[in-house]
Amino acid sequence: MNRLRFWFLLPARVWFVALFFAPLAIICAYSLLTRGVYGGVEQPWTWESYRRMIDPLYGIILLRSVVLSGAATAICVVLAFPLALFISRATRRKNLYLQLVMLPFWTSFLVRTYAWMFLLRDTGLVNTALIGLGFLRQPLPLLYNDAAVLLGLVYAFLPFMVLPLYATLERLDPALLEAAADLGARPRAAFFRVIVPLAKPGIWAGVALVFIPCLGAYLTPDLLGGGKSVMIGNLVQNQFTNARDWPFGAAASLTLMLLTLAALAAVYRRGPKDLL
Amino acid sequence: MKRGLAIYAAAAYAFLHLPLATLVVFSFNASRFTLWEGFSFRWYQSLFTDAEMADAAWNSVIIAIVSTVISTIAGTLTAYGLWKRGSRLLSGSLYLSLVTPEIVTGISLLAFFQWAFRWLGWHLGLYTVILAHVSFSIAYVAIVVAARLRTFDPALEEAAMDLGATEWRAFWRVTLPALTPGIVAAALLALTISFDDYVITSLVAGVDSTTLPMVIYAMARRGANPSINAISALIVVIFGALILISERLREA
C-alpha cells in the first residue's frame, strides 16, 4: 500500500512546499531586510520593520483590527444564538432553515459586500429613501467609517456562528430543560444556567470561525471603510503596492499570521475540537 | 417564548437576505439612479455588449475550470492517502493553509513569483492565478472528500484485494466510485471559491488576466453603476444553484 500512498500524497506535498511554505519563507526573509531605494529589498538585516509595527501610527491599525474583530464576534454570538435556537427547536424544515442561513454566505463575498455599498452610500437606497420621504435633506454619511466595516463583518460571518451553535444546541437534551423547570427555574434562569453553559463548545467554535477571518479581512474594510477604517489586511496590501515598502508589508503579514495562530490556539485550548 | 423566537428568526433571515434581494430587484430598474422608474433589462443588455466584461468572464471561467480540475485530483488523492495512514505534517499544512488570511497568501505568492521570475524572465499571467487558486483549493477539496471517506468501509477495499485486485484497481473500481458524490461536491466548492476570489487573484494576476471579480471591484470603487447589480444578480443565481446542487450531493 505504501507505494501508492506515497504517489498519492506527492502532488499535495510538492504543492505545499513550493507554493505555500517557500512563499512564506520569502516573506519571513523580506520582513528582516531593508527597504530598497526603488522598492524591493536590500541588505542589511534588521528588526526595524517589526519595531515600526508597534509605532502608534501603525499600532492603531493593529488595535482597530483586534477591536473590530472582537466586536463583530460578540455581536455575531448575540445575533446567532436565538436563530440557532430557533432552528434547533423547529419541528420541520430544519434543513431548509439551515440552507437559508448558508445561501447568502455562498453567494460571492464581493457581491455581498457591494450590496452594502449599494444600500449605504450617499446616493444609496437608504439615503435616497430617507430623503425621498422627507426625513432628511442631506444624505447621512453611512459608508466609509468603522460602523460600516463592523456591519459588513457581522453580515459576512454571521452564518459561521449560526452553524456551530446549531450543532451543539441540536444535541441538547430537552429533558434537561424540563428538569430545570421542575426544580423551579424560570425560562430566563434555565437559558443562562443550562442552555448557555451547555452550548459553550459551539460558542467557542463560532468565535474561532468568526474572529479569525475578521482579523484577516481585506475586502470589507477596503470597500466599506474606504481608507478611513484601515485594518491589518489593508496595511499589508498598501505596503506592497502604493507605499512600496516590502519589508514593512512582510512584517505586517507575519504579525497578522501570528495573531491568527494565537487566536486559534487560545480558542482551541477551550475544547471545541469536534466542531472545528 | 416560541413565538418570540419565530419573529426574531424572521428578522434575522430578512437581515441575511434583504441586501441581496434589493440588489437583484434594482438590477431591473430602468433608471441609472436608485429611484424605481420601471422594469427594464437595459443593464443586462449593456452587460452582454461589454467587451471588457466578456474577456474577464472568460478568464474567470478558464481559471476556475483548470484550477478546479487540478485541485480536485490533487485534493482527492491527498484525502485518500491520508485516510490510508495519517500524516500530521501534511494535515497540519492543510489546516494552516485554510486559516492563513487570504491577503497573506496573496502577498507571499506575489513576492515568491516576483523573486522566482527575476531569474526565469517570466511574467504574471493566467497561469500564476491558476497556481494560486490550486494552492488554496486543495485543502477545501481534501477536507470535503475526507468527510466522505469517513463513511466508507475499508473492508470493501480489502475484499476487492482478497479477490485479486491490485491496490490501484481496488482504489479505481471500488473506492473512487463510492466517493464520487463527495468529489463532485468538493469540485463545485472549489469552482465557486475560485470564481469568486478577488483578494489573491488581484495580487497575482498579470495585465492580460483580469477576472470578473476584478472588474466588479473596479466598478464598485468607481461608484454607482447598475450594471454591477445585473452581474451580481446573475452571480447570486448561478452560485446559489451550484451550491444547492453541491449540498444535495454531499448529503446523498
Short mmCIF file of C-alpha atoms in Angstrom, two decimals:
data_model
loop_
_atom_site.label_atom_id
_atom_site.label_comp_id
_atom_site.label_asym_id
_atom_site.label_seq_id
_atom_site.Cartn_x
_atom_site.Cartn_y
_atom_site.Cartn_z
CA MET A 1 0.00 0.00 0.00
CA ASN A 2 2.69 2.45 0.99
CA ARG A 3 3.91 2.89 -2.57
CA LEU A 4 0.53 4.05 -3.79
CA ARG A 5 0.10 6.34 -0.77
CA PHE A 6 3.48 7.91 -1.46
CA TRP A 7 2.48 8.82 -5.02
CA PHE A 8 -0.97 9.96 -3.94
CA LEU A 9 0.40 12.39 -1.38
CA LEU A 10 3.21 13.61 -3.60
CA PRO A 11 1.29 16.33 -5.54
CA ALA A 12 -0.03 17.96 -2.35
CA ARG A 13 3.39 17.75 -0.66
CA VAL A 14 5.20 19.30 -3.62
CA TRP A 15 2.49 21.95 -3.99
CA PHE A 16 2.64 22.93 -0.32
CA VAL A 17 6.42 23.14 -0.24
CA ALA A 18 6.67 25.11 -3.49
CA LEU A 19 3.62 27.37 -3.27
CA PHE A 20 2.87 27.70 0.42
CA PHE A 21 5.96 27.27 2.58
CA ALA A 22 8.51 28.70 0.14
CA PRO A 23 6.49 31.93 -0.31
CA LEU A 24 6.06 32.20 3.47
CA ALA A 25 9.81 31.73 3.91
CA ILE A 26 10.43 34.55 1.46
CA ILE A 27 8.07 36.80 3.41
CA CYS A 28 9.95 35.92 6.61
CA ALA A 29 13.24 36.86 4.96
CA TYR A 30 11.84 40.10 3.48
CA SER A 31 10.49 41.19 6.85
CA LEU A 32 14.04 41.22 8.22
CA LEU A 33 15.60 43.14 5.31
CA THR A 34 15.79 46.85 4.49
CA ARG A 35 13.60 48.65 2.02
CA GLY A 36 15.26 49.13 -1.38
CA VAL A 37 15.58 52.54 -2.97
CA TYR A 38 13.31 51.58 -5.89
CA GLY A 39 11.09 49.23 -3.92
CA GLY A 40 12.15 45.63 -3.38
CA VAL A 41 14.54 44.70 -0.58
CA GLU A 42 18.20 45.23 0.26
CA GLN A 43 20.72 44.23 2.89
CA PRO A 44 21.39 44.79 5.82
CA TRP A 45 19.28 42.54 8.01
CA THR A 46 17.32 44.42 10.66
CA TRP A 47 14.40 44.20 13.11
CA GLU A 48 13.35 47.72 12.14
CA SER A 49 10.10 46.69 10.38
CA TYR A 50 8.85 44.88 13.49
CA ARG A 51 9.72 47.87 15.64
CA ARG A 52 7.56 50.01 13.37
CA MET A 53 4.60 47.67 13.84
CA ILE A 54 4.20 48.89 17.42
CA ASP A 55 4.72 52.55 16.49
CA PRO A 56 1.47 54.39 17.49
CA LEU A 57 0.83 55.28 13.84
CA TYR A 58 0.50 51.59 12.93
CA GLY A 59 -0.36 50.32 16.39
CA ILE A 60 -3.75 51.98 15.97
CA ILE A 61 -4.36 49.79 12.90
CA LEU A 62 -3.50 46.66 14.87
CA LEU A 63 -5.74 47.82 17.69
CA ARG A 64 -8.61 48.63 15.33
CA SER A 65 -8.33 45.19 13.69
CA VAL A 66 -8.50 43.40 17.03
CA VAL A 67 -11.28 45.61 18.43
CA LEU A 68 -13.46 45.48 15.31
CA SER A 69 -12.98 41.71 15.01
CA GLY A 70 -13.79 41.24 18.70
CA ALA A 71 -16.88 43.43 18.43
CA ALA A 72 -18.05 41.67 15.28
CA THR A 73 -17.58 38.31 17.00
CA ALA A 74 -19.51 39.40 20.10
CA ILE A 75 -22.38 40.79 18.00
CA CYS A 76 -22.46 37.56 15.99
CA VAL A 77 -22.79 35.48 19.19
CA VAL A 78 -25.73 37.61 20.35
CA LEU A 79 -27.45 37.62 16.95
CA ALA A 80 -26.78 33.98 16.11
CA PHE A 81 -27.80 32.40 19.39
CA PRO A 82 -31.58 32.92 19.13
CA LEU A 83 -31.51 31.99 15.45
CA ALA A 84 -29.63 28.75 16.15
CA LEU A 85 -32.06 28.03 18.99
CA PHE A 86 -35.00 28.60 16.65
CA ILE A 87 -33.60 26.21 14.03
CA SER A 88 -32.75 23.53 16.58
CA ARG A 89 -36.28 23.70 18.02
CA ALA A 90 -38.02 23.69 14.65
CA THR A 91 -40.12 20.58 14.22
CA ARG A 92 -39.90 20.53 10.42
CA ARG A 93 -37.95 22.08 7.56
CA LYS A 94 -34.75 22.23 9.62
CA ASN A 95 -32.62 21.68 6.54
CA LEU A 96 -34.35 24.47 4.68
CA TYR A 97 -33.76 26.87 7.59
CA LEU A 98 -30.09 25.91 7.68
CA GLN A 99 -29.67 26.31 3.94
CA LEU A 100 -31.30 29.73 4.14
CA VAL A 101 -28.56 30.72 6.59
CA MET A 102 -25.81 29.41 4.32
CA LEU A 103 -27.17 30.61 0.98
CA PRO A 104 -26.04 34.25 1.25
CA PHE A 105 -22.71 33.01 2.53
CA TRP A 106 -22.12 31.02 -0.62
CA THR A 107 -23.03 33.82 -2.98
CA SER A 108 -19.91 35.77 -3.82
CA PHE A 109 -18.23 37.64 -0.96
CA LEU A 110 -17.59 40.58 -3.26
CA VAL A 111 -21.25 40.84 -4.26
CA ARG A 112 -22.39 40.68 -0.64
CA THR A 113 -20.04 43.49 0.30
CA TYR A 114 -21.13 45.52 -2.71
CA ALA A 115 -24.76 45.07 -1.63
CA TRP A 116 -23.99 47.15 1.47
CA MET A 117 -22.27 49.83 -0.61
CA PHE A 118 -25.41 49.93 -2.73
CA LEU A 119 -27.54 50.41 0.39
CA LEU A 120 -25.35 52.76 2.41
CA ARG A 121 -23.58 55.19 0.12
CA ASP A 122 -24.68 58.82 -0.29
CA THR A 123 -26.75 58.01 -3.36
CA GLY A 124 -27.65 54.57 -1.96
CA LEU A 125 -31.05 53.12 -1.26
CA VAL A 126 -31.25 54.09 2.43
CA ASN A 127 -30.30 57.73 1.88
CA THR A 128 -32.43 58.06 -1.26
CA ALA A 129 -35.43 56.63 0.56
CA LEU A 130 -34.98 58.82 3.64
CA ILE A 131 -34.58 61.96 1.53
CA GLY A 132 -37.48 60.97 -0.72
CA LEU A 133 -39.74 60.52 2.30
CA GLY A 134 -38.69 63.91 3.62
CA PHE A 135 -36.84 62.74 6.73
CA LEU A 136 -33.53 64.12 5.55
CA ARG A 137 -32.23 66.96 3.45
CA GLN A 138 -28.61 65.89 3.22
CA PRO A 139 -27.54 62.26 2.89
CA LEU A 140 -26.19 60.70 6.10
CA PRO A 141 -22.53 59.58 5.92
CA LEU A 142 -23.34 55.90 6.44
CA LEU A 143 -20.43 54.49 4.45
CA TYR A 144 -16.66 54.77 4.97
CA ASN A 145 -16.45 54.55 8.75
CA ASP A 146 -15.79 51.94 11.46
CA ALA A 147 -19.51 51.23 11.92
CA ALA A 148 -19.94 50.33 8.24
CA VAL A 149 -16.96 47.96 8.44
CA LEU A 150 -18.36 46.38 11.60
CA LEU A 151 -21.74 45.90 9.93
CA GLY A 152 -20.07 44.36 6.88
CA LEU A 153 -18.07 41.93 9.04
CA VAL A 154 -21.12 40.86 11.04
CA TYR A 155 -23.12 40.36 7.86
CA ALA A 156 -20.33 38.40 6.19
CA PHE A 157 -19.57 35.99 9.02
CA LEU A 158 -22.87 35.55 10.89
CA PRO A 159 -23.51 32.17 9.19
CA PHE A 160 -20.22 30.88 10.63
CA MET A 161 -21.58 31.48 14.12
CA VAL A 162 -25.03 30.02 13.50
CA LEU A 163 -23.78 26.64 12.24
CA PRO A 164 -21.63 25.50 15.20
CA LEU A 165 -24.17 26.90 17.68
CA TYR A 166 -26.89 24.94 15.95
CA ALA A 167 -24.72 21.81 16.05
CA THR A 168 -24.41 21.98 19.86
CA LEU A 169 -27.98 23.12 20.56
CA GLU A 170 -29.29 20.32 18.38
CA ARG A 171 -27.67 17.77 20.70
CA LEU A 172 -29.04 19.38 23.83
CA ASP A 173 -31.40 17.04 25.66
CA PRO A 174 -34.81 18.77 26.17
CA ALA A 175 -35.23 16.74 29.38
CA LEU A 176 -32.57 18.95 30.96
CA LEU A 177 -34.78 22.00 30.46
CA GLU A 178 -37.79 20.18 31.88
CA ALA A 179 -35.69 19.21 34.88
CA ALA A 180 -34.64 22.84 35.35
CA ALA A 181 -38.29 23.93 35.17
CA ASP A 182 -39.35 21.19 37.61
CA LEU A 183 -36.70 22.41 40.02
CA GLY A 184 -38.21 25.90 39.84
CA ALA A 185 -36.01 27.66 37.27
CA ARG A 186 -37.73 30.36 35.24
CA PRO A 187 -37.11 30.29 31.46
CA ARG A 188 -34.56 33.07 31.82
CA ALA A 189 -32.61 31.23 34.50
CA ALA A 190 -32.84 27.99 32.54
CA PHE A 191 -31.46 29.79 29.49
CA PHE A 192 -28.45 31.31 31.21
CA ARG A 193 -27.69 28.47 33.60
CA VAL A 194 -28.48 25.42 31.47
CA ILE A 195 -28.57 26.22 27.74
CA VAL A 196 -25.67 28.68 27.53
CA PRO A 197 -23.17 26.59 29.57
CA LEU A 198 -24.00 23.51 27.51
CA ALA A 199 -23.62 25.47 24.27
CA LYS A 200 -20.10 26.61 25.19
CA PRO A 201 -18.23 24.35 22.77
CA GLY A 202 -20.41 25.71 19.97
CA ILE A 203 -19.83 29.29 21.07
CA TRP A 204 -16.06 28.80 21.11
CA ALA A 205 -16.08 27.10 17.71
CA GLY A 206 -18.13 30.00 16.35
CA VAL A 207 -15.78 32.52 17.96
CA ALA A 208 -12.85 30.92 16.12
CA LEU A 209 -14.72 30.76 12.83
CA VAL A 210 -15.73 34.44 13.01
CA PHE A 211 -12.83 36.13 14.79
CA ILE A 212 -10.10 34.62 12.61
CA PRO A 213 -11.45 35.64 9.19
CA CYS A 214 -12.42 39.07 10.60
CA LEU A 215 -8.85 39.64 11.73
CA GLY A 216 -7.55 38.99 8.22
CA ALA A 217 -10.38 40.85 6.50
CA TYR A 218 -9.33 42.82 3.47
CA LEU A 219 -12.30 43.47 1.17
CA THR A 220 -14.76 44.59 3.86
CA PRO A 221 -12.60 47.39 5.31
CA ASP A 222 -11.38 48.26 1.82
CA LEU A 223 -14.83 48.73 0.28
CA LEU A 224 -16.92 49.77 3.31
CA GLY A 225 -14.15 51.60 5.19
CA GLY A 226 -12.80 53.32 2.11
CA GLY A 227 -9.38 54.15 3.52
CA LYS A 228 -10.87 55.67 6.67
CA SER A 229 -11.16 52.44 8.60
CA VAL A 230 -7.97 50.56 7.79
CA MET A 231 -7.29 47.06 9.14
CA ILE A 232 -4.07 44.98 9.04
CA GLY A 233 -5.02 43.34 5.75
CA ASN A 234 -5.22 46.73 4.07
CA LEU A 235 -1.94 47.80 5.64
CA VAL A 236 -0.24 44.73 4.15
CA GLN A 237 -1.68 45.36 0.71
CA ASN A 238 -0.84 49.06 0.79
CA GLN A 239 2.79 48.47 1.78
CA PHE A 240 3.29 46.09 -1.13
CA THR A 241 1.58 48.26 -3.74
CA ASN A 242 1.42 52.03 -3.13
CA ALA A 243 3.99 52.52 -0.37
CA ARG A 244 6.45 50.04 -1.92
CA ASP A 245 7.84 49.14 1.48
CA TRP A 246 8.08 45.36 1.18
CA PRO A 247 9.94 44.69 4.43
CA PHE A 248 7.27 46.50 6.42
CA GLY A 249 4.46 44.83 4.46
CA ALA A 250 6.10 41.45 5.11
CA ALA A 251 6.40 42.22 8.82
CA ALA A 252 2.72 43.23 8.89
CA SER A 253 1.76 39.95 7.12
CA LEU A 254 3.63 37.89 9.66
CA THR A 255 2.15 39.87 12.54
CA LEU A 256 -1.30 39.10 11.13
CA MET A 257 -0.36 35.44 10.75
CA LEU A 258 0.88 35.28 14.35
CA LEU A 259 -2.26 36.97 15.70
CA THR A 260 -4.37 34.48 13.72
CA LEU A 261 -2.49 31.49 15.10
CA ALA A 262 -2.56 32.89 18.63
CA ALA A 263 -6.34 33.36 18.41
CA LEU A 264 -6.73 29.84 17.06
CA ALA A 265 -4.59 28.36 19.83
CA ALA A 266 -6.46 30.33 22.53
CA VAL A 267 -9.83 29.05 21.30
CA TYR A 268 -8.64 25.53 20.58
CA ARG A 269 -7.50 25.07 24.18
CA ARG A 270 -11.08 25.63 25.31
CA GLY A 271 -12.03 22.43 23.63
CA PRO A 272 -14.45 22.69 20.69
CA LYS A 273 -12.26 20.11 18.95
CA ASP A 274 -15.00 18.05 17.39
CA LEU A 275 -16.59 21.15 15.85
CA LEU A 276 -13.59 22.69 14.13
CA MET B 1 -41.06 32.31 24.04
CA LYS B 2 -41.58 30.18 20.95
CA ARG B 3 -43.38 32.97 19.08
CA GLY B 4 -40.76 35.48 20.06
CA LEU B 5 -38.08 33.19 18.62
CA ALA B 6 -40.00 32.81 15.35
CA ILE B 7 -40.38 36.57 14.98
CA TYR B 8 -36.70 37.04 15.74
CA ALA B 9 -35.76 34.38 13.19
CA ALA B 10 -37.85 36.11 10.53
CA ALA B 11 -36.00 39.37 11.25
CA ALA B 12 -32.63 37.59 11.12
CA TYR B 13 -33.46 36.00 7.77
CA ALA B 14 -34.53 39.40 6.49
CA PHE B 15 -31.16 40.82 7.57
CA LEU B 16 -29.36 38.00 5.75
CA HIS B 17 -31.38 38.12 2.53
CA LEU B 18 -32.75 41.62 2.02
CA PRO B 19 -29.47 43.29 0.96
CA LEU B 20 -29.01 40.76 -1.84
CA ALA B 21 -32.70 40.79 -2.73
CA THR B 22 -32.77 44.59 -3.17
CA LEU B 23 -29.64 44.35 -5.29
CA VAL B 24 -31.39 41.88 -7.58
CA VAL B 25 -34.60 43.94 -7.71
CA PHE B 26 -32.73 47.11 -8.64
CA SER B 27 -30.86 45.30 -11.41
CA PHE B 28 -34.19 45.52 -13.29
CA ASN B 29 -34.58 49.26 -12.65
CA ALA B 30 -34.92 51.42 -15.74
CA SER B 31 -33.19 54.34 -14.03
CA ARG B 32 -29.48 54.84 -13.56
CA PHE B 33 -30.25 56.18 -10.07
CA THR B 34 -31.59 54.43 -7.00
CA LEU B 35 -35.15 55.56 -7.73
CA TRP B 36 -37.52 53.00 -9.18
CA GLU B 37 -38.58 54.10 -12.66
CA GLY B 38 -39.99 50.94 -14.10
CA PHE B 39 -38.90 47.49 -15.22
CA SER B 40 -36.11 47.12 -17.76
CA PHE B 41 -33.46 44.72 -18.98
CA ARG B 42 -31.15 47.52 -20.11
CA TRP B 43 -28.40 46.77 -17.54
CA TYR B 44 -28.35 43.14 -18.62
CA GLN B 45 -28.15 44.24 -22.25
CA SER B 46 -25.27 46.58 -21.51
CA LEU B 47 -23.58 43.70 -19.69
CA PHE B 48 -23.69 41.44 -22.71
CA THR B 49 -22.30 44.08 -25.04
CA ASP B 50 -19.41 44.95 -22.70
CA ALA B 51 -16.23 43.51 -24.24
CA GLU B 52 -14.12 44.07 -21.11
CA MET B 53 -16.69 42.19 -19.04
CA ALA B 54 -16.79 39.34 -21.55
CA ASP B 55 -12.99 38.96 -21.53
CA ALA B 56 -12.93 38.98 -17.74
CA ALA B 57 -15.75 36.44 -17.51
CA TRP B 58 -13.92 34.19 -19.97
CA ASN B 59 -10.70 34.44 -17.94
CA SER B 60 -12.62 33.63 -14.77
CA VAL B 61 -14.21 30.58 -16.36
CA ILE B 62 -10.88 29.24 -17.65
CA ILE B 63 -9.14 29.82 -14.32
CA ALA B 64 -12.00 28.26 -12.37
CA ILE B 65 -12.19 25.16 -14.56
CA VAL B 66 -8.44 24.46 -14.81
CA SER B 67 -7.75 25.12 -11.12
CA THR B 68 -10.78 23.03 -10.13
CA VAL B 69 -9.63 20.04 -12.20
CA ILE B 70 -6.10 20.17 -10.75
CA SER B 71 -7.13 20.79 -7.16
CA THR B 72 -9.90 18.17 -7.27
CA ILE B 73 -7.47 15.49 -8.43
CA ALA B 74 -4.69 16.50 -6.03
CA GLY B 75 -7.10 17.04 -3.12
CA THR B 76 -8.86 13.71 -3.63
CA LEU B 77 -5.55 11.83 -3.80
CA THR B 78 -4.45 13.65 -0.63
CA ALA B 79 -7.62 12.78 1.26
CA TYR B 80 -7.29 9.13 0.21
CA GLY B 81 -3.60 8.93 1.09
CA LEU B 82 -4.22 10.48 4.50
CA TRP B 83 -7.15 8.13 5.07
CA LYS B 84 -4.83 5.17 4.49
CA ARG B 85 -2.36 6.48 7.01
CA GLY B 86 -2.36 9.93 8.58
CA SER B 87 0.45 12.44 8.33
CA ARG B 88 0.45 15.13 10.98
CA LEU B 89 2.71 17.31 8.89
CA LEU B 90 0.54 17.24 5.79
CA SER B 91 -2.82 17.58 7.52
CA GLY B 92 -1.33 20.36 9.65
CA SER B 93 -0.27 22.10 6.43
CA LEU B 94 -3.78 21.71 5.01
CA TYR B 95 -5.35 23.37 8.06
CA LEU B 96 -2.65 26.03 8.17
CA SER B 97 -3.39 26.97 4.56
CA LEU B 98 -7.10 27.20 5.45
CA VAL B 99 -6.62 29.62 8.34
CA THR B 100 -3.97 31.75 6.62
CA PRO B 101 -5.60 35.09 5.77
CA GLU B 102 -6.10 35.48 2.02
CA ILE B 103 -4.10 38.70 1.95
CA VAL B 104 -1.09 36.89 3.46
CA THR B 105 -1.37 34.03 0.94
CA GLY B 106 -1.69 36.53 -1.90
CA ILE B 107 1.20 38.74 -0.85
CA SER B 108 3.54 35.83 -0.18
CA LEU B 109 2.73 34.27 -3.57
CA LEU B 110 3.29 37.64 -5.25
CA ALA B 111 6.65 38.07 -3.53
CA PHE B 112 7.56 34.48 -4.42
CA PHE B 113 6.61 34.82 -8.10
CA GLN B 114 8.49 38.09 -8.46
CA TRP B 115 11.54 36.63 -6.77
CA ALA B 116 11.49 33.48 -8.92
CA PHE B 117 10.70 35.32 -12.17
CA ARG B 118 13.70 37.60 -11.87
CA TRP B 119 15.82 34.66 -12.93
CA LEU B 120 13.34 32.92 -15.17
CA GLY B 121 12.25 36.02 -17.08
CA TRP B 122 8.58 35.02 -16.85
CA HIS B 123 5.64 37.31 -16.13
CA LEU B 124 2.48 37.17 -14.07
CA GLY B 125 -0.47 35.85 -16.08
CA LEU B 126 -3.36 33.43 -16.14
CA TYR B 127 -1.15 30.56 -15.02
CA THR B 128 0.05 32.33 -11.87
CA VAL B 129 -3.60 32.86 -10.93
CA ILE B 130 -4.30 29.18 -11.58
CA LEU B 131 -1.30 28.11 -9.46
CA ALA B 132 -2.51 30.35 -6.64
CA HIS B 133 -6.09 29.07 -6.84
CA VAL B 134 -4.98 25.46 -6.77
CA SER B 135 -2.91 26.07 -3.67
CA PHE B 136 -5.85 27.35 -1.66
CA SER B 137 -8.41 24.91 -3.12
CA ILE B 138 -6.51 21.67 -2.38
CA ALA B 139 -7.28 21.97 1.33
CA TYR B 140 -11.02 22.54 0.75
CA VAL B 141 -11.25 19.56 -1.60
CA ALA B 142 -9.25 17.30 0.71
CA ILE B 143 -11.46 18.14 3.69
CA VAL B 144 -14.76 17.56 1.86
CA VAL B 145 -13.53 14.26 0.38
CA ALA B 146 -12.08 13.19 3.74
CA ALA B 147 -15.53 13.69 5.31
CA ARG B 148 -16.98 11.34 2.69
CA LEU B 149 -14.19 8.78 3.28
CA ARG B 150 -15.07 8.61 6.96
CA THR B 151 -18.32 6.90 6.00
CA PHE B 152 -16.58 4.44 3.65
CA ASP B 153 -15.97 0.91 4.93
CA PRO B 154 -12.30 -0.12 4.44
CA ALA B 155 -13.40 -3.76 4.37
CA LEU B 156 -14.78 -3.22 0.85
CA GLU B 157 -11.33 -2.45 -0.45
CA GLU B 158 -9.79 -5.36 1.44
CA ALA B 159 -12.42 -7.64 -0.07
CA ALA B 160 -11.54 -6.41 -3.56
CA MET B 161 -7.87 -7.10 -2.92
CA ASP B 162 -8.59 -10.55 -1.46
CA LEU B 163 -10.39 -11.28 -4.72
CA GLY B 164 -7.21 -10.44 -6.63
CA ALA B 165 -7.47 -6.72 -7.39
CA THR B 166 -4.28 -4.70 -7.22
CA GLU B 167 -4.13 -1.70 -4.86
CA TRP B 168 -4.70 0.62 -7.75
CA ARG B 169 -7.60 -1.39 -9.17
CA ALA B 170 -9.29 -1.55 -5.77
CA PHE B 171 -8.99 2.20 -5.48
CA TRP B 172 -10.15 2.87 -9.03
CA ARG B 173 -13.03 0.38 -9.20
CA VAL B 174 -14.29 0.28 -5.59
CA THR B 175 -13.33 3.31 -3.53
CA LEU B 176 -13.42 6.04 -6.14
CA PRO B 177 -16.98 5.30 -7.35
CA ALA B 178 -18.19 5.37 -3.74
CA LEU B 179 -16.55 8.76 -3.26
CA THR B 180 -17.98 10.33 -6.42
CA PRO B 181 -20.73 12.43 -4.78
CA GLY B 182 -18.21 13.86 -2.30
CA ILE B 183 -15.71 14.57 -5.06
CA VAL B 184 -18.31 16.35 -7.19
CA ALA B 185 -19.40 18.42 -4.19
CA ALA B 186 -15.77 19.31 -3.49
CA ALA B 187 -15.22 20.27 -7.13
CA LEU B 188 -18.27 22.57 -7.11
CA LEU B 189 -16.98 24.17 -3.93
CA ALA B 190 -13.54 24.72 -5.48
CA LEU B 191 -15.20 26.10 -8.61
CA THR B 192 -17.23 28.70 -6.72
CA ILE B 193 -14.32 29.71 -4.49
CA SER B 194 -12.06 30.16 -7.50
CA PHE B 195 -14.68 32.04 -9.49
CA ASP B 196 -15.36 34.41 -6.59
CA ASP B 197 -11.83 35.09 -5.36
CA TYR B 198 -10.72 38.69 -5.55
CA VAL B 199 -8.00 39.25 -2.94
CA ILE B 200 -5.43 36.65 -4.02
CA THR B 201 -6.31 36.90 -7.71
CA SER B 202 -5.85 40.66 -7.93
CA LEU B 203 -2.36 40.32 -6.45
CA VAL B 204 -1.02 37.58 -8.70
CA ALA B 205 -2.87 38.45 -11.93
CA GLY B 206 -0.94 39.86 -14.86
CA VAL B 207 -2.08 42.67 -17.15
CA ASP B 208 -3.82 40.24 -19.51
CA SER B 209 -5.53 38.16 -16.85
CA THR B 210 -8.21 40.39 -15.37
CA THR B 211 -11.01 38.33 -13.86
CA LEU B 212 -14.69 39.04 -13.32
CA PRO B 213 -14.35 39.87 -9.60
CA MET B 214 -11.55 42.32 -10.51
CA VAL B 215 -13.87 44.10 -12.96
CA ILE B 216 -16.72 44.17 -10.43
CA TYR B 217 -14.36 45.52 -7.78
CA ALA B 218 -13.12 48.30 -10.07
CA MET B 219 -16.70 49.23 -10.96
CA ALA B 220 -17.75 49.25 -7.31
CA ARG B 221 -14.86 51.55 -6.43
CA ARG B 222 -15.69 53.88 -9.32
CA GLY B 223 -19.21 54.46 -8.00
CA ALA B 224 -22.81 53.85 -8.92
CA ASN B 225 -23.35 51.70 -11.97
CA PRO B 226 -26.44 49.48 -12.18
CA SER B 227 -24.50 47.04 -14.38
CA ILE B 228 -22.89 45.78 -11.17
CA ASN B 229 -26.36 44.99 -9.86
CA ALA B 230 -27.09 43.00 -13.03
CA ILE B 231 -23.84 40.98 -12.93
CA SER B 232 -24.30 40.50 -9.17
CA ALA B 233 -27.82 39.18 -9.71
CA LEU B 234 -26.53 36.68 -12.27
CA ILE B 235 -23.75 35.57 -9.93
CA VAL B 236 -26.16 35.20 -7.00
CA VAL B 237 -28.48 32.99 -9.06
CA ILE B 238 -25.71 30.85 -10.62
CA PHE B 239 -23.81 30.42 -7.35
CA GLY B 240 -26.99 29.64 -5.46
CA ALA B 241 -27.86 26.90 -7.94
CA LEU B 242 -24.33 25.40 -7.89
CA ILE B 243 -24.22 25.35 -4.11
CA LEU B 244 -27.65 23.79 -3.75
CA ILE B 245 -26.53 21.02 -6.12
CA SER B 246 -23.32 20.61 -4.14
CA GLU B 247 -25.23 20.39 -0.83
CA ARG B 248 -27.59 17.76 -2.23
CA LEU B 249 -24.63 15.68 -3.38
CA ARG B 250 -22.87 15.96 -0.07
CA GLU B 251 -25.93 14.68 1.75
CA ALA B 252 -26.51 11.89 -0.78
#
